[in-house]
Amino acid sequence: MRVVVLVSGRGSNLQALIETVHGHEAEIVGVASDRAGAPALERAAAAGIPTAVFLRDDYEDRTGRDLAMADWVLARGADLVVLAGYMALLAPAFVTRFPDRIVNVHPSLLPAFTGIDAIQQAIDHGVKVVGVTVHLVDEGIDTGAILLQRAIPMPNTRDGAEVHAALQPLEHELLPEAVRLLAAGRVRRDPADPQRVVVST
Ligand code: GRF
Protein backbone atom coordinates (compact mmCIF):
# COMPACT_ATOMS: atom_id res chain seq x y z
CA MET A 1 0.00 0.00 0.00
CA ARG A 2 1.34 3.41 -0.99
CA VAL A 3 0.81 6.00 1.74
CA VAL A 4 1.08 9.77 1.92
CA VAL A 5 1.29 11.23 5.43
CA LEU A 6 0.03 14.74 6.22
CA VAL A 7 1.69 16.55 9.12
CA SER A 8 1.81 19.94 10.80
CA GLY A 9 4.20 19.55 13.70
CA ARG A 10 6.55 17.35 15.62
CA GLY A 11 5.97 14.14 13.69
CA SER A 12 6.34 11.52 16.38
CA ASN A 13 3.49 9.55 14.79
CA LEU A 14 5.19 9.85 11.40
CA GLN A 15 8.36 8.53 13.01
CA ALA A 16 6.44 5.57 14.42
CA LEU A 17 5.13 4.78 10.93
CA ILE A 18 8.61 5.07 9.44
CA GLU A 19 9.99 2.66 12.04
CA THR A 20 7.22 0.08 11.78
CA VAL A 21 5.23 -0.29 8.54
CA HIS A 22 7.41 1.70 6.14
CA GLY A 23 9.17 -0.67 3.74
CA HIS A 24 7.10 -3.57 5.04
CA GLU A 25 3.30 -3.55 4.90
CA ALA A 26 3.32 -0.04 3.40
CA GLU A 27 5.50 2.36 1.51
CA ILE A 28 5.42 6.00 2.62
CA VAL A 29 5.73 7.71 -0.75
CA GLY A 30 5.39 11.29 0.45
CA VAL A 31 4.93 13.61 3.42
CA ALA A 32 3.09 16.91 3.01
CA SER A 33 2.71 19.72 5.53
CA ASP A 34 0.58 22.84 5.82
CA ARG A 35 3.40 24.48 7.78
CA ALA A 36 6.91 25.23 6.57
CA GLY A 37 9.58 24.17 9.00
CA ALA A 38 7.51 21.47 10.69
CA PRO A 39 10.00 19.14 12.41
CA ALA A 40 8.11 16.23 10.86
CA LEU A 41 9.48 17.27 7.45
CA GLU A 42 13.02 16.72 8.72
CA ARG A 43 12.09 13.25 9.90
CA ALA A 44 10.75 12.46 6.42
CA ALA A 45 13.82 13.84 4.68
CA ALA A 46 16.08 11.82 7.00
CA ALA A 47 14.23 8.70 5.87
CA GLY A 48 14.60 9.67 2.21
CA ILE A 49 10.89 10.35 1.74
CA PRO A 50 9.85 13.17 -0.66
CA THR A 51 8.21 16.15 1.06
CA ALA A 52 6.07 19.10 0.04
CA VAL A 53 4.63 22.16 1.79
CA PHE A 54 1.20 23.57 0.92
CA LEU A 55 0.75 26.95 2.57
CA ARG A 56 -2.76 28.36 2.81
CA ASP A 57 -1.49 31.83 1.80
CA ASP A 58 -0.15 30.55 -1.52
CA TYR A 59 -3.69 29.75 -2.72
CA GLU A 60 -6.93 31.66 -3.12
CA ASP A 61 -8.67 29.68 -0.41
CA ARG A 62 -8.43 26.50 1.62
CA THR A 63 -10.14 24.45 -1.08
CA GLY A 64 -7.58 25.61 -3.66
CA ARG A 65 -4.75 24.57 -1.36
CA ASP A 66 -6.33 21.22 -0.58
CA LEU A 67 -7.02 20.43 -4.24
CA ALA A 68 -3.36 21.12 -5.06
CA MET A 69 -2.41 18.83 -2.20
CA ALA A 70 -4.80 16.13 -3.47
CA ASP A 71 -3.18 16.34 -6.91
CA TRP A 72 0.22 15.85 -5.27
CA VAL A 73 -1.04 12.86 -3.29
CA LEU A 74 -2.43 11.27 -6.46
CA ALA A 75 0.76 12.03 -8.39
CA ARG A 76 2.69 10.12 -5.71
CA GLY A 77 0.42 7.15 -6.51
CA ALA A 78 -0.91 6.93 -2.97
CA ASP A 79 -3.71 4.54 -1.99
CA LEU A 80 -4.02 5.90 1.54
CA VAL A 81 -3.70 9.28 3.26
CA VAL A 82 -2.67 9.24 6.93
CA LEU A 83 -3.20 12.35 9.06
CA ALA A 84 -0.46 12.25 11.69
CA GLY A 85 -0.80 15.46 13.65
CA TYR A 86 -2.22 17.35 10.67
CA MET A 87 -3.88 20.31 12.38
CA ALA A 88 -5.93 21.83 9.53
CA LEU A 89 -9.45 20.78 8.58
CA LEU A 90 -9.45 19.19 5.12
CA ALA A 91 -11.80 20.74 2.55
CA PRO A 92 -14.70 18.49 1.49
CA ALA A 93 -13.22 18.52 -2.04
CA PHE A 94 -10.15 16.72 -0.66
CA VAL A 95 -12.09 14.23 1.45
CA THR A 96 -14.40 13.19 -1.39
CA ARG A 97 -11.42 12.36 -3.59
CA PHE A 98 -10.27 9.67 -1.11
CA PRO A 99 -13.43 7.92 0.11
CA ASP A 100 -12.60 5.66 3.08
CA ARG A 101 -8.95 6.21 2.26
CA ILE A 102 -8.02 8.80 4.90
CA VAL A 103 -7.25 7.93 8.52
CA ASN A 104 -6.60 10.17 11.49
CA VAL A 105 -5.27 9.69 15.01
CA HIS A 106 -7.04 11.69 17.72
CA PRO A 107 -6.15 11.95 21.42
CA SER A 108 -9.55 11.19 22.92
CA LEU A 109 -12.10 8.40 23.06
CA LEU A 110 -14.36 9.62 20.25
CA PRO A 111 -17.11 10.67 19.95
CA ALA A 112 -16.14 12.54 23.12
CA PHE A 113 -13.94 15.64 22.81
CA THR A 114 -13.61 16.37 19.11
CA GLY A 115 -11.48 19.12 17.59
CA ILE A 116 -8.52 20.88 19.11
CA ASP A 117 -7.49 20.70 22.76
CA ALA A 118 -9.13 17.30 23.15
CA ILE A 119 -6.95 16.38 26.12
CA GLN A 120 -7.75 19.61 27.97
CA GLN A 121 -11.46 19.18 27.19
CA ALA A 122 -11.32 15.71 28.77
CA ILE A 123 -9.50 16.97 31.85
CA ASP A 124 -11.93 19.86 32.24
CA HIS A 125 -14.79 17.38 32.07
CA GLY A 126 -13.26 15.34 34.87
CA VAL A 127 -12.92 12.06 32.95
CA LYS A 128 -11.50 9.06 34.77
CA VAL A 129 -10.33 7.27 31.61
CA VAL A 130 -8.41 8.81 28.71
CA GLY A 131 -7.60 7.31 25.35
CA VAL A 132 -6.80 7.40 21.67
CA THR A 133 -8.92 6.84 18.56
CA VAL A 134 -7.89 6.03 15.00
CA HIS A 135 -10.76 6.70 12.63
CA LEU A 136 -11.63 7.12 8.98
CA VAL A 137 -11.98 10.75 7.96
CA ASP A 138 -15.24 12.11 6.62
CA GLU A 139 -16.28 15.73 6.07
CA GLY A 140 -16.95 16.39 9.76
CA ILE A 141 -14.54 17.15 12.57
CA ASP A 142 -13.42 13.80 14.03
CA THR A 143 -16.76 12.21 13.12
CA GLY A 144 -15.68 9.40 10.78
CA ALA A 145 -16.07 5.68 11.47
CA ILE A 146 -13.93 4.38 14.30
CA LEU A 147 -11.24 1.83 13.44
CA LEU A 148 -9.33 1.35 16.69
CA GLN A 149 -9.45 2.71 20.22
CA ARG A 150 -7.45 2.19 23.36
CA ALA A 151 -7.99 3.59 26.85
CA ILE A 152 -6.06 4.00 30.06
CA PRO A 153 -7.42 4.89 33.50
CA MET A 154 -6.11 8.22 34.79
CA PRO A 155 -8.64 9.04 37.49
CA ASN A 156 -6.83 11.86 39.25
CA THR A 157 -4.90 13.75 36.61
CA ARG A 158 -5.25 17.45 35.93
CA ASP A 159 -2.03 17.68 33.93
CA GLY A 160 -2.38 17.81 30.15
CA ALA A 161 1.30 17.10 29.55
CA GLU A 162 1.07 14.00 31.71
CA VAL A 163 -1.95 12.73 29.76
CA HIS A 164 -0.31 13.49 26.44
CA ALA A 165 2.82 11.59 27.49
CA ALA A 166 0.69 8.63 28.50
CA LEU A 167 -1.28 8.67 25.23
CA GLN A 168 1.59 9.01 22.78
CA PRO A 169 2.78 5.38 23.07
CA LEU A 170 -0.80 4.27 22.37
CA GLU A 171 -0.92 6.49 19.29
CA HIS A 172 2.40 5.08 18.10
CA GLU A 173 0.97 1.56 18.29
CA LEU A 174 -2.54 2.16 16.99
CA LEU A 175 -1.75 4.24 13.91
CA PRO A 176 0.70 1.69 12.40
CA GLU A 177 -1.77 -1.07 13.34
CA ALA A 178 -4.53 0.72 11.41
CA VAL A 179 -2.25 1.03 8.35
CA ARG A 180 -1.49 -2.71 8.58
CA LEU A 181 -5.19 -3.56 8.75
CA LEU A 182 -6.03 -1.35 5.78
CA ALA A 183 -3.09 -2.69 3.77
CA ALA A 184 -4.27 -6.23 4.46
CA GLY A 185 -7.81 -5.39 3.29
CA ARG A 186 -9.17 -6.24 6.72
CA VAL A 187 -11.35 -3.14 7.09
CA ARG A 188 -14.82 -2.90 5.58
CA ARG A 189 -18.04 -1.01 6.13
CA ASP A 190 -20.81 -2.95 7.85
CA PRO A 191 -23.46 -3.21 5.11
CA ALA A 192 -26.21 -3.13 7.76
CA ASP A 193 -24.82 0.03 9.39
CA PRO A 194 -22.43 1.98 7.17
CA GLN A 195 -21.27 4.29 9.99
CA ARG A 196 -19.75 1.20 11.55
CA VAL A 197 -16.50 -0.36 10.36
CA VAL A 198 -15.82 -4.06 10.79
CA VAL A 199 -12.25 -5.20 11.27
CA SER A 200 -11.86 -8.85 10.30
CA THR A 201 -9.44 -11.14 12.10
C1 GRF B 1 -1.03 13.72 18.33
O1 GRF B 1 -1.21 13.82 19.70
C2 GRF B 1 -2.33 13.41 17.63
O2 GRF B 1 -3.24 12.74 18.43
C3 GRF B 1 -2.86 14.76 17.27
O3 GRF B 1 -1.73 15.55 17.02
C4 GRF B 1 -0.61 15.04 17.72
C5 GRF B 1 0.50 14.88 16.75
O4 GRF B 1 1.71 14.55 17.35
N1 GRF B 1 -3.80 14.65 16.17
P1 GRF B 1 3.00 14.26 16.44
O5 GRF B 1 3.20 15.46 15.53
O6 GRF B 1 2.75 13.00 15.67
O7 GRF B 1 4.13 14.11 17.41
PDB file of C-alpha atoms and ligand atoms in Angstrom:
ATOM      1  CA  MET A   1       0.000   0.000   0.000  1.00  0.00           C
ATOM      2  CA  ARG A   2       1.342   3.407  -0.988  1.00  0.00           C
ATOM      3  CA  VAL A   3       0.813   5.995   1.742  1.00  0.00           C
ATOM      4  CA  VAL A   4       1.084   9.772   1.921  1.00  0.00           C
ATOM      5  CA  VAL A   5       1.288  11.228   5.434  1.00  0.00           C
ATOM      6  CA  LEU A   6       0.028  14.738   6.216  1.00  0.00           C
ATOM      7  CA  VAL A   7       1.690  16.547   9.119  1.00  0.00           C
ATOM      8  CA  SER A   8       1.809  19.943  10.803  1.00  0.00           C
ATOM      9  CA  GLY A   9       4.197  19.551  13.702  1.00  0.00           C
ATOM     10  CA  ARG A  10       6.545  17.355  15.624  1.00  0.00           C
ATOM     11  CA  GLY A  11       5.970  14.145  13.690  1.00  0.00           C
ATOM     12  CA  SER A  12       6.336  11.516  16.383  1.00  0.00           C
ATOM     13  CA  ASN A  13       3.494   9.552  14.787  1.00  0.00           C
ATOM     14  CA  LEU A  14       5.186   9.854  11.400  1.00  0.00           C
ATOM     15  CA  GLN A  15       8.362   8.533  13.015  1.00  0.00           C
ATOM     16  CA  ALA A  16       6.439   5.568  14.417  1.00  0.00           C
ATOM     17  CA  LEU A  17       5.127   4.785  10.928  1.00  0.00           C
ATOM     18  CA  ILE A  18       8.612   5.075   9.435  1.00  0.00           C
ATOM     19  CA  GLU A  19       9.993   2.663  12.037  1.00  0.00           C
ATOM     20  CA  THR A  20       7.217   0.076  11.779  1.00  0.00           C
ATOM     21  CA  VAL A  21       5.233  -0.288   8.540  1.00  0.00           C
ATOM     22  CA  HIS A  22       7.408   1.699   6.136  1.00  0.00           C
ATOM     23  CA  GLY A  23       9.168  -0.673   3.737  1.00  0.00           C
ATOM     24  CA  HIS A  24       7.100  -3.573   5.044  1.00  0.00           C
ATOM     25  CA  GLU A  25       3.303  -3.554   4.900  1.00  0.00           C
ATOM     26  CA  ALA A  26       3.321  -0.042   3.403  1.00  0.00           C
ATOM     27  CA  GLU A  27       5.500   2.364   1.511  1.00  0.00           C
ATOM     28  CA  ILE A  28       5.423   6.005   2.624  1.00  0.00           C
ATOM     29  CA  VAL A  29       5.731   7.713  -0.750  1.00  0.00           C
ATOM     30  CA  GLY A  30       5.391  11.294   0.451  1.00  0.00           C
ATOM     31  CA  VAL A  31       4.933  13.609   3.423  1.00  0.00           C
ATOM     32  CA  ALA A  32       3.093  16.910   3.007  1.00  0.00           C
ATOM     33  CA  SER A  33       2.713  19.716   5.527  1.00  0.00           C
ATOM     34  CA  ASP A  34       0.576  22.838   5.821  1.00  0.00           C
ATOM     35  CA  ARG A  35       3.404  24.476   7.776  1.00  0.00           C
ATOM     36  CA  ALA A  36       6.911  25.234   6.566  1.00  0.00           C
ATOM     37  CA  GLY A  37       9.582  24.171   9.003  1.00  0.00           C
ATOM     38  CA  ALA A  38       7.507  21.474  10.688  1.00  0.00           C
ATOM     39  CA  PRO A  39      10.002  19.139  12.405  1.00  0.00           C
ATOM     40  CA  ALA A  40       8.112  16.225  10.861  1.00  0.00           C
ATOM     41  CA  LEU A  41       9.475  17.266   7.452  1.00  0.00           C
ATOM     42  CA  GLU A  42      13.020  16.717   8.716  1.00  0.00           C
ATOM     43  CA  ARG A  43      12.087  13.248   9.896  1.00  0.00           C
ATOM     44  CA  ALA A  44      10.747  12.458   6.417  1.00  0.00           C
ATOM     45  CA  ALA A  45      13.822  13.839   4.682  1.00  0.00           C
ATOM     46  CA  ALA A  46      16.079  11.819   7.005  1.00  0.00           C
ATOM     47  CA  ALA A  47      14.230   8.698   5.869  1.00  0.00           C
ATOM     48  CA  GLY A  48      14.604   9.671   2.207  1.00  0.00           C
ATOM     49  CA  ILE A  49      10.892  10.350   1.739  1.00  0.00           C
ATOM     50  CA  PRO A  50       9.854  13.165  -0.657  1.00  0.00           C
ATOM     51  CA  THR A  51       8.214  16.145   1.060  1.00  0.00           C
ATOM     52  CA  ALA A  52       6.066  19.099   0.040  1.00  0.00           C
ATOM     53  CA  VAL A  53       4.629  22.157   1.792  1.00  0.00           C
ATOM     54  CA  PHE A  54       1.197  23.566   0.919  1.00  0.00           C
ATOM     55  CA  LEU A  55       0.750  26.954   2.568  1.00  0.00           C
ATOM     56  CA  ARG A  56      -2.756  28.361   2.811  1.00  0.00           C
ATOM     57  CA  ASP A  57      -1.491  31.827   1.798  1.00  0.00           C
ATOM     58  CA  ASP A  58      -0.154  30.546  -1.524  1.00  0.00           C
ATOM     59  CA  TYR A  59      -3.692  29.748  -2.719  1.00  0.00           C
ATOM     60  CA  GLU A  60      -6.933  31.662  -3.122  1.00  0.00           C
ATOM     61  CA  ASP A  61      -8.666  29.678  -0.410  1.00  0.00           C
ATOM     62  CA  ARG A  62      -8.429  26.501   1.617  1.00  0.00           C
ATOM     63  CA  THR A  63     -10.138  24.453  -1.085  1.00  0.00           C
ATOM     64  CA  GLY A  64      -7.580  25.613  -3.659  1.00  0.00           C
ATOM     65  CA  ARG A  65      -4.752  24.570  -1.357  1.00  0.00           C
ATOM     66  CA  ASP A  66      -6.332  21.223  -0.583  1.00  0.00           C
ATOM     67  CA  LEU A  67      -7.020  20.432  -4.243  1.00  0.00           C
ATOM     68  CA  ALA A  68      -3.362  21.119  -5.055  1.00  0.00           C
ATOM     69  CA  MET A  69      -2.409  18.828  -2.201  1.00  0.00           C
ATOM     70  CA  ALA A  70      -4.798  16.134  -3.474  1.00  0.00           C
ATOM     71  CA  ASP A  71      -3.178  16.338  -6.906  1.00  0.00           C
ATOM     72  CA  TRP A  72       0.224  15.851  -5.270  1.00  0.00           C
ATOM     73  CA  VAL A  73      -1.035  12.860  -3.293  1.00  0.00           C
ATOM     74  CA  LEU A  74      -2.430  11.270  -6.456  1.00  0.00           C
ATOM     75  CA  ALA A  75       0.759  12.031  -8.392  1.00  0.00           C
ATOM     76  CA  ARG A  76       2.691  10.118  -5.710  1.00  0.00           C
ATOM     77  CA  GLY A  77       0.422   7.152  -6.510  1.00  0.00           C
ATOM     78  CA  ALA A  78      -0.906   6.927  -2.968  1.00  0.00           C
ATOM     79  CA  ASP A  79      -3.711   4.536  -1.987  1.00  0.00           C
ATOM     80  CA  LEU A  80      -4.025   5.899   1.543  1.00  0.00           C
ATOM     81  CA  VAL A  81      -3.704   9.282   3.265  1.00  0.00           C
ATOM     82  CA  VAL A  82      -2.670   9.245   6.928  1.00  0.00           C
ATOM     83  CA  LEU A  83      -3.198  12.347   9.061  1.00  0.00           C
ATOM     84  CA  ALA A  84      -0.461  12.254  11.691  1.00  0.00           C
ATOM     85  CA  GLY A  85      -0.797  15.463  13.647  1.00  0.00           C
ATOM     86  CA  TYR A  86      -2.224  17.351  10.669  1.00  0.00           C
ATOM     87  CA  MET A  87      -3.880  20.306  12.385  1.00  0.00           C
ATOM     88  CA  ALA A  88      -5.932  21.832   9.534  1.00  0.00           C
ATOM     89  CA  LEU A  89      -9.449  20.777   8.576  1.00  0.00           C
ATOM     90  CA  LEU A  90      -9.453  19.187   5.121  1.00  0.00           C
ATOM     91  CA  ALA A  91     -11.798  20.739   2.554  1.00  0.00           C
ATOM     92  CA  PRO A  92     -14.699  18.487   1.494  1.00  0.00           C
ATOM     93  CA  ALA A  93     -13.222  18.522  -2.041  1.00  0.00           C
ATOM     94  CA  PHE A  94     -10.149  16.723  -0.663  1.00  0.00           C
ATOM     95  CA  VAL A  95     -12.085  14.231   1.454  1.00  0.00           C
ATOM     96  CA  THR A  96     -14.402  13.188  -1.386  1.00  0.00           C
ATOM     97  CA  ARG A  97     -11.420  12.359  -3.592  1.00  0.00           C
ATOM     98  CA  PHE A  98     -10.272   9.674  -1.113  1.00  0.00           C
ATOM     99  CA  PRO A  99     -13.428   7.916   0.111  1.00  0.00           C
ATOM    100  CA  ASP A 100     -12.604   5.657   3.082  1.00  0.00           C
ATOM    101  CA  ARG A 101      -8.954   6.206   2.258  1.00  0.00           C
ATOM    102  CA  ILE A 102      -8.019   8.801   4.897  1.00  0.00           C
ATOM    103  CA  VAL A 103      -7.251   7.925   8.516  1.00  0.00           C
ATOM    104  CA  ASN A 104      -6.601  10.175  11.493  1.00  0.00           C
ATOM    105  CA  VAL A 105      -5.272   9.688  15.012  1.00  0.00           C
ATOM    106  CA  HIS A 106      -7.043  11.686  17.717  1.00  0.00           C
ATOM    107  CA  PRO A 107      -6.146  11.948  21.419  1.00  0.00           C
ATOM    108  CA  SER A 108      -9.554  11.185  22.917  1.00  0.00           C
ATOM    109  CA  LEU A 109     -12.097   8.403  23.058  1.00  0.00           C
ATOM    110  CA  LEU A 110     -14.357   9.618  20.249  1.00  0.00           C
ATOM    111  CA  PRO A 111     -17.111  10.672  19.946  1.00  0.00           C
ATOM    112  CA  ALA A 112     -16.142  12.542  23.119  1.00  0.00           C
ATOM    113  CA  PHE A 113     -13.940  15.637  22.812  1.00  0.00           C
ATOM    114  CA  THR A 114     -13.610  16.371  19.107  1.00  0.00           C
ATOM    115  CA  GLY A 115     -11.476  19.117  17.589  1.00  0.00           C
ATOM    116  CA  ILE A 116      -8.521  20.883  19.114  1.00  0.00           C
ATOM    117  CA  ASP A 117      -7.486  20.698  22.764  1.00  0.00           C
ATOM    118  CA  ALA A 118      -9.131  17.297  23.152  1.00  0.00           C
ATOM    119  CA  ILE A 119      -6.951  16.379  26.122  1.00  0.00           C
ATOM    120  CA  GLN A 120      -7.752  19.614  27.966  1.00  0.00           C
ATOM    121  CA  GLN A 121     -11.465  19.177  27.192  1.00  0.00           C
ATOM    122  CA  ALA A 122     -11.322  15.710  28.766  1.00  0.00           C
ATOM    123  CA  ILE A 123      -9.495  16.974  31.852  1.00  0.00           C
ATOM    124  CA  ASP A 124     -11.929  19.861  32.244  1.00  0.00           C
ATOM    125  CA  HIS A 125     -14.794  17.383  32.070  1.00  0.00           C
ATOM    126  CA  GLY A 126     -13.259  15.336  34.866  1.00  0.00           C
ATOM    127  CA  VAL A 127     -12.921  12.062  32.955  1.00  0.00           C
ATOM    128  CA  LYS A 128     -11.499   9.058  34.774  1.00  0.00           C
ATOM    129  CA  VAL A 129     -10.331   7.267  31.610  1.00  0.00           C
ATOM    130  CA  VAL A 130      -8.415   8.805  28.709  1.00  0.00           C
ATOM    131  CA  GLY A 131      -7.601   7.306  25.348  1.00  0.00           C
ATOM    132  CA  VAL A 132      -6.804   7.399  21.668  1.00  0.00           C
ATOM    133  CA  THR A 133      -8.925   6.837  18.562  1.00  0.00           C
ATOM    134  CA  VAL A 134      -7.888   6.027  14.999  1.00  0.00           C
ATOM    135  CA  HIS A 135     -10.758   6.699  12.628  1.00  0.00           C
ATOM    136  CA  LEU A 136     -11.628   7.120   8.983  1.00  0.00           C
ATOM    137  CA  VAL A 137     -11.978  10.748   7.957  1.00  0.00           C
ATOM    138  CA  ASP A 138     -15.239  12.108   6.618  1.00  0.00           C
ATOM    139  CA  GLU A 139     -16.279  15.728   6.070  1.00  0.00           C
ATOM    140  CA  GLY A 140     -16.954  16.386   9.755  1.00  0.00           C
ATOM    141  CA  ILE A 141     -14.539  17.145  12.569  1.00  0.00           C
ATOM    142  CA  ASP A 142     -13.418  13.804  14.033  1.00  0.00           C
ATOM    143  CA  THR A 143     -16.756  12.211  13.120  1.00  0.00           C
ATOM    144  CA  GLY A 144     -15.678   9.396  10.784  1.00  0.00           C
ATOM    145  CA  ALA A 145     -16.075   5.681  11.466  1.00  0.00           C
ATOM    146  CA  ILE A 146     -13.927   4.382  14.300  1.00  0.00           C
ATOM    147  CA  LEU A 147     -11.242   1.827  13.440  1.00  0.00           C
ATOM    148  CA  LEU A 148      -9.329   1.347  16.686  1.00  0.00           C
ATOM    149  CA  GLN A 149      -9.451   2.710  20.223  1.00  0.00           C
ATOM    150  CA  ARG A 150      -7.451   2.192  23.364  1.00  0.00           C
ATOM    151  CA  ALA A 151      -7.994   3.591  26.849  1.00  0.00           C
ATOM    152  CA  ILE A 152      -6.060   3.997  30.064  1.00  0.00           C
ATOM    153  CA  PRO A 153      -7.420   4.889  33.497  1.00  0.00           C
ATOM    154  CA  MET A 154      -6.110   8.218  34.786  1.00  0.00           C
ATOM    155  CA  PRO A 155      -8.642   9.044  37.488  1.00  0.00           C
ATOM    156  CA  ASN A 156      -6.826  11.856  39.252  1.00  0.00           C
ATOM    157  CA  THR A 157      -4.898  13.749  36.606  1.00  0.00           C
ATOM    158  CA  ARG A 158      -5.250  17.452  35.926  1.00  0.00           C
ATOM    159  CA  ASP A 159      -2.033  17.678  33.927  1.00  0.00           C
ATOM    160  CA  GLY A 160      -2.377  17.808  30.145  1.00  0.00           C
ATOM    161  CA  ALA A 161       1.299  17.102  29.551  1.00  0.00           C
ATOM    162  CA  GLU A 162       1.075  13.997  31.711  1.00  0.00           C
ATOM    163  CA  VAL A 163      -1.946  12.731  29.759  1.00  0.00           C
ATOM    164  CA  HIS A 164      -0.306  13.492  26.435  1.00  0.00           C
ATOM    165  CA  ALA A 165       2.823  11.590  27.486  1.00  0.00           C
ATOM    166  CA  ALA A 166       0.685   8.628  28.495  1.00  0.00           C
ATOM    167  CA  LEU A 167      -1.284   8.670  25.233  1.00  0.00           C
ATOM    168  CA  GLN A 168       1.589   9.009  22.782  1.00  0.00           C
ATOM    169  CA  PRO A 169       2.779   5.376  23.074  1.00  0.00           C
ATOM    170  CA  LEU A 170      -0.797   4.271  22.374  1.00  0.00           C
ATOM    171  CA  GLU A 171      -0.916   6.487  19.286  1.00  0.00           C
ATOM    172  CA  HIS A 172       2.397   5.082  18.101  1.00  0.00           C
ATOM    173  CA  GLU A 173       0.970   1.559  18.290  1.00  0.00           C
ATOM    174  CA  LEU A 174      -2.544   2.159  16.987  1.00  0.00           C
ATOM    175  CA  LEU A 175      -1.748   4.241  13.907  1.00  0.00           C
ATOM    176  CA  PRO A 176       0.697   1.686  12.400  1.00  0.00           C
ATOM    177  CA  GLU A 177      -1.765  -1.065  13.339  1.00  0.00           C
ATOM    178  CA  ALA A 178      -4.525   0.719  11.411  1.00  0.00           C
ATOM    179  CA  VAL A 179      -2.254   1.025   8.354  1.00  0.00           C
ATOM    180  CA  ARG A 180      -1.485  -2.711   8.584  1.00  0.00           C
ATOM    181  CA  LEU A 181      -5.194  -3.559   8.749  1.00  0.00           C
ATOM    182  CA  LEU A 182      -6.027  -1.353   5.780  1.00  0.00           C
ATOM    183  CA  ALA A 183      -3.089  -2.691   3.766  1.00  0.00           C
ATOM    184  CA  ALA A 184      -4.266  -6.232   4.461  1.00  0.00           C
ATOM    185  CA  GLY A 185      -7.805  -5.388   3.289  1.00  0.00           C
ATOM    186  CA  ARG A 186      -9.174  -6.241   6.718  1.00  0.00           C
ATOM    187  CA  VAL A 187     -11.355  -3.142   7.087  1.00  0.00           C
ATOM    188  CA  ARG A 188     -14.823  -2.902   5.576  1.00  0.00           C
ATOM    189  CA  ARG A 189     -18.041  -1.010   6.134  1.00  0.00           C
ATOM    190  CA  ASP A 190     -20.808  -2.954   7.845  1.00  0.00           C
ATOM    191  CA  PRO A 191     -23.465  -3.207   5.106  1.00  0.00           C
ATOM    192  CA  ALA A 192     -26.206  -3.128   7.761  1.00  0.00           C
ATOM    193  CA  ASP A 193     -24.821   0.028   9.389  1.00  0.00           C
ATOM    194  CA  PRO A 194     -22.430   1.982   7.171  1.00  0.00           C
ATOM    195  CA  GLN A 195     -21.272   4.289   9.990  1.00  0.00           C
ATOM    196  CA  ARG A 196     -19.747   1.205  11.550  1.00  0.00           C
ATOM    197  CA  VAL A 197     -16.505  -0.362  10.364  1.00  0.00           C
ATOM    198  CA  VAL A 198     -15.820  -4.059  10.790  1.00  0.00           C
ATOM    199  CA  VAL A 199     -12.252  -5.202  11.265  1.00  0.00           C
ATOM    200  CA  SER A 200     -11.855  -8.846  10.304  1.00  0.00           C
ATOM    201  CA  THR A 201      -9.439 -11.136  12.102  1.00  0.00           C
TER     202      THR A 201
HETATM  203  C1  GRF B   1      -1.032  13.718  18.328  1.00  0.00           C
HETATM  204  O1  GRF B   1      -1.211  13.818  19.701  1.00  0.00           O
HETATM  205  C2  GRF B   1      -2.333  13.412  17.632  1.00  0.00           C
HETATM  206  O2  GRF B   1      -3.242  12.739  18.427  1.00  0.00           O
HETATM  207  C3  GRF B   1      -2.864  14.762  17.274  1.00  0.00           C
HETATM  208  O3  GRF B   1      -1.727  15.548  17.025  1.00  0.00           O
HETATM  209  C4  GRF B   1      -0.609  15.037  17.724  1.00  0.00           C
HETATM  210  C5  GRF B   1       0.504  14.876  16.751  1.00  0.00           C
HETATM  211  O4  GRF B   1       1.713  14.550  17.347  1.00  0.00           O
HETATM  212  N1  GRF B   1      -3.797  14.655  16.166  1.00  0.00           N
HETATM  213  P1  GRF B   1       2.997  14.258  16.437  1.00  0.00           P
HETATM  214  O5  GRF B   1       3.201  15.457  15.530  1.00  0.00           O
HETATM  215  O6  GRF B   1       2.748  12.996  15.671  1.00  0.00           O
HETATM  216  O7  GRF B   1       4.127  14.113  17.406  1.00  0.00           O
END
